[in-house]
XYZ file of C-alpha atoms in Angstrom:
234
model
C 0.000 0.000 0.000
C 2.754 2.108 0.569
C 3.400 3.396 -3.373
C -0.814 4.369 -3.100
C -0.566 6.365 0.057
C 3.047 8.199 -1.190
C 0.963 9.105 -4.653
C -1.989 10.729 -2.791
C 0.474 13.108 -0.848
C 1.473 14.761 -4.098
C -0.488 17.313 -5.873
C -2.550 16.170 -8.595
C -2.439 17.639 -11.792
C -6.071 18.390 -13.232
C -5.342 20.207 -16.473
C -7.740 21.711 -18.985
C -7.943 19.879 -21.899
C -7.926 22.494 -24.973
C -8.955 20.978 -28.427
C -8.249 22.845 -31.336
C -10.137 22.192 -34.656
C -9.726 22.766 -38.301
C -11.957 25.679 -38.365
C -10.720 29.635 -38.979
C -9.871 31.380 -35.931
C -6.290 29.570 -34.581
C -5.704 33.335 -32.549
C -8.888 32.290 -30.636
C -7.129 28.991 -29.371
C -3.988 30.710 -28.328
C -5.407 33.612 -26.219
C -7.093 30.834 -24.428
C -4.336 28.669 -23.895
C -2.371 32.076 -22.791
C -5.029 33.293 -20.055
C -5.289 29.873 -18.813
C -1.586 29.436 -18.537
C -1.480 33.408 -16.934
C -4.514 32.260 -14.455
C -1.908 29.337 -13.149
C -3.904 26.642 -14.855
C -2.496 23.325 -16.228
C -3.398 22.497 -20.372
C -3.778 19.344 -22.279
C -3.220 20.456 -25.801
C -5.152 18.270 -28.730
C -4.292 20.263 -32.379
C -6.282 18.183 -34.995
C -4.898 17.809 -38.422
C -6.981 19.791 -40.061
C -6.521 22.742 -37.582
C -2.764 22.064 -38.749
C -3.659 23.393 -41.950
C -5.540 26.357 -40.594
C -3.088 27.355 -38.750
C -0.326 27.168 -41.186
C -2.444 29.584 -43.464
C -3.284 32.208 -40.759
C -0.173 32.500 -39.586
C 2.645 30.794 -41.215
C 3.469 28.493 -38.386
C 3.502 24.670 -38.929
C 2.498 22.556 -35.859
C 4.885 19.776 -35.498
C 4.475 16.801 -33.059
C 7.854 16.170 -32.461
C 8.734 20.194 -32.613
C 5.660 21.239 -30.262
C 6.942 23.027 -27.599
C 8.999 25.164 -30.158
C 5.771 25.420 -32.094
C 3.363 26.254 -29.700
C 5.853 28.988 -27.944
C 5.865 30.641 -31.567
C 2.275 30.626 -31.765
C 1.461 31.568 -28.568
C 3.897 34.708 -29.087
C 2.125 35.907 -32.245
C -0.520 38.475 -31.829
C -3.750 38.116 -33.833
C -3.005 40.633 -36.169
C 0.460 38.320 -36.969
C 3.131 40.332 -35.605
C 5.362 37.600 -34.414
C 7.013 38.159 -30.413
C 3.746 40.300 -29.234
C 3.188 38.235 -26.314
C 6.011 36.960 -23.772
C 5.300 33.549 -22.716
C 8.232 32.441 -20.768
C 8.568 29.170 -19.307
C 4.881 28.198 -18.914
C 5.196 25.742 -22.369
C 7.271 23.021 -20.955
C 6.032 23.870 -17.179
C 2.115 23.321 -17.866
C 1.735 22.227 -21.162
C 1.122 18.651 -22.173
C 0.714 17.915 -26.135
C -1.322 14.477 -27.469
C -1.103 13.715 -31.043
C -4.764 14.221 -32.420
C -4.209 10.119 -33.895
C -3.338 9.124 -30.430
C -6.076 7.278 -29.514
C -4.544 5.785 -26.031
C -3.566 9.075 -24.531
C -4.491 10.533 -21.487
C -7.905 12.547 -22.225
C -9.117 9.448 -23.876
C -10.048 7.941 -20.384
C -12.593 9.006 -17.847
C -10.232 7.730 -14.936
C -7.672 10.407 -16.361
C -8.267 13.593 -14.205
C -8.936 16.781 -16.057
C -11.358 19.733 -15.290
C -13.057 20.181 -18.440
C -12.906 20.767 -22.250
C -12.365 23.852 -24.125
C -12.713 23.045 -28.063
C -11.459 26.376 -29.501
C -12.297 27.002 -32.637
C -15.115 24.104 -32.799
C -15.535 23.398 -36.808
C -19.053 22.230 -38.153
C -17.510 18.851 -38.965
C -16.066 18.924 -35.464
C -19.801 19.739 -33.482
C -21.388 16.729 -35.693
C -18.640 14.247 -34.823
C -18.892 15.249 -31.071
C -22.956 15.385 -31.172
C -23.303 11.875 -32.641
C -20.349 10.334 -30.611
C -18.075 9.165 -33.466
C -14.613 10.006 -31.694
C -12.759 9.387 -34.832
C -9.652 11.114 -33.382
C -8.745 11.815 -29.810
C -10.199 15.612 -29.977
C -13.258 13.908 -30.404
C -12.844 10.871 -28.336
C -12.211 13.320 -25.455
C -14.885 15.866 -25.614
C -17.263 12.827 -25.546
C -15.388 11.729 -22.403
C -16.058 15.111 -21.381
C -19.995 14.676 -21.636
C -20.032 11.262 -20.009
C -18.208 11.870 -16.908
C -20.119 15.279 -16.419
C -17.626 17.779 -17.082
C -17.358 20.905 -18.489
C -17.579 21.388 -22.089
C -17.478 24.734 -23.856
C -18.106 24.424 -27.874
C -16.412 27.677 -29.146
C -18.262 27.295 -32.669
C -16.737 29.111 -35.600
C -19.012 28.952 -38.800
C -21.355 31.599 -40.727
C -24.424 30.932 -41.632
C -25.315 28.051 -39.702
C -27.383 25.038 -41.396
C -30.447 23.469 -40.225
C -28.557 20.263 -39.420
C -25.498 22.206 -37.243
C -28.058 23.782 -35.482
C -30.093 20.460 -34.093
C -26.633 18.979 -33.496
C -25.507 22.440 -31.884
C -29.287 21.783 -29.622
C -27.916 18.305 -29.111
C -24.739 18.887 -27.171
C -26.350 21.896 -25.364
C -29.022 18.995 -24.274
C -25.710 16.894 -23.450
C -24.478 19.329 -20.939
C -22.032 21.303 -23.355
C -21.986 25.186 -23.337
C -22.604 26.297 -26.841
C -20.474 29.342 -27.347
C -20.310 31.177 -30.627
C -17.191 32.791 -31.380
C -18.823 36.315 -31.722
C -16.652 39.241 -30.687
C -18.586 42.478 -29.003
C -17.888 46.136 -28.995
C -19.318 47.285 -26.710
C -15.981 46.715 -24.220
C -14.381 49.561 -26.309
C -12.228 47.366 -29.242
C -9.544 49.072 -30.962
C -7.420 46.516 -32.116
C -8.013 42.698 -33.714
C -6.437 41.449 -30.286
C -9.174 43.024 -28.588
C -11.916 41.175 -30.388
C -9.705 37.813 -30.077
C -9.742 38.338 -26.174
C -13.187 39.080 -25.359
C -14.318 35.614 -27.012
C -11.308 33.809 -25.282
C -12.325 35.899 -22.590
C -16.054 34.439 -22.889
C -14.516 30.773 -23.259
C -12.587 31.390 -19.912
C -15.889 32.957 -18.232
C -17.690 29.545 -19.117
C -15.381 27.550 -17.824
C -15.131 29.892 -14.442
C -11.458 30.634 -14.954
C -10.345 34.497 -13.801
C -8.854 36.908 -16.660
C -8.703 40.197 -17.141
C -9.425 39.711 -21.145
C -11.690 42.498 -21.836
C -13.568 45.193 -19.626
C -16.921 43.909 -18.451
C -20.736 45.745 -18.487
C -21.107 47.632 -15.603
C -25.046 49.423 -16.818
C -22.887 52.519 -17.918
C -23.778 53.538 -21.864
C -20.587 54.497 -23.659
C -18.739 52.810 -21.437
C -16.213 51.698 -23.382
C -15.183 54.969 -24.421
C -14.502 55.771 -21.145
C -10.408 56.127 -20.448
C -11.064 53.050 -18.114
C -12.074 51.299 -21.551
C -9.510 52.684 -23.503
């Protein structure tokens, strides 16, 4: 019994597992994965293959699984409008960040017993929502957000498409019926935008709200009209 009791002493690590699909929008994912590495959190990282692709064309960087770390700190660095080196993120890639190949069907995330707190799928394609709403778990992003469901955790849906079909929309009712948070990736103005990061951070900012983690993303409603004009907002 001894090895059991030793392994309960130590701190368990309960990431947040971060799924990133082939949909537009890869600055969404990384302003996520940067406020919840700034709010102390722990990430499992899923990049699909498709979202490979997407993120080579927005922003020049290709996602390599035996490269990742070097990968991911380049990405996280790059601002949304693609200046490479806006953002300073230190040590926190090899610290708190833990990469699974999308084909990798055994990792972690693929298992209820493995502990995580939740799901953030960041951009969520269409094709992404369907294979999540009907269970198919044809790769681990998948596989895990329909762990996600079963064991009763939270799921946030971050879903990037324009205009929406009939059939997204009852599988979009679906996974809100499953326990998922539905979250359209729909910037506001009202918090006084006047840059692209701006509009990038209130939805990650939205993503983090859902999932209850602390940020200071974006300045919130306080009942005060033009109150994003204010120098506060600015």
């Amino acid at each position: 019994m001894e090895p059991y009791e030793h392994a309960t002493q130590r701190p368990e690590r309960r990431p947040w597992v971060v799924g990133v699909s082939g949909a537009s929008g890869t600055p969404y994912a990384a302003a996520v994965v940067r406020g919840l590495l700034a709010a102390g959190e722990d990430v499992d990282l899923v990049v699909s293959r498709a979202s490979r692709l997407t993120l080579l064309d927005e922003t020049g960087i290709a996602f390599r699984d035996a490269h990742w770390q070097d990968d991911l700190r380049e990405w996280l660095a790059r601002g949304a409008d693609g200046k490479p080196q806006a953002f300073d993120v230190g040590d926190a890639v090899p610290a708190r960040v833990r990469h699974w190949a999308a084909g990798d069907l055994a990792a972690g995330p693929s298992s209820g017993s493995y502990p995580v707190k939740g799901m953030l799928i960041v951009p969520a394609s269409t094709a992404c929502v369907a294979g999540v709403a009907l269970g198919l778990s044809k790769d681990l992003l998948q596989r895990a957000a329909s762990v996600t469901l079963k064991e009763r955790r939270p799921l946030v849906v971050a879903v990037r498409e324009t205009p929406l079909s009939g059939q997204t929309l009852r599988q979009l009712v679906a996974l809100d019926e499953a326990g998922a948070i539905v979250l359209p990736a729909s910037p506001a103005f009202y918090a006084g935008a006047t840059h692209i990061q701006d509009l990038v951070d209130f939805v990650a900012g939205r993503v983090l709200d859902a999932a209850g983690v602390p940020h200071r993303y974006y300045r919130r409603w306080k009942g005060e009209l033009g109150g994003g004009r204010s120098p506060e907002g600015s």
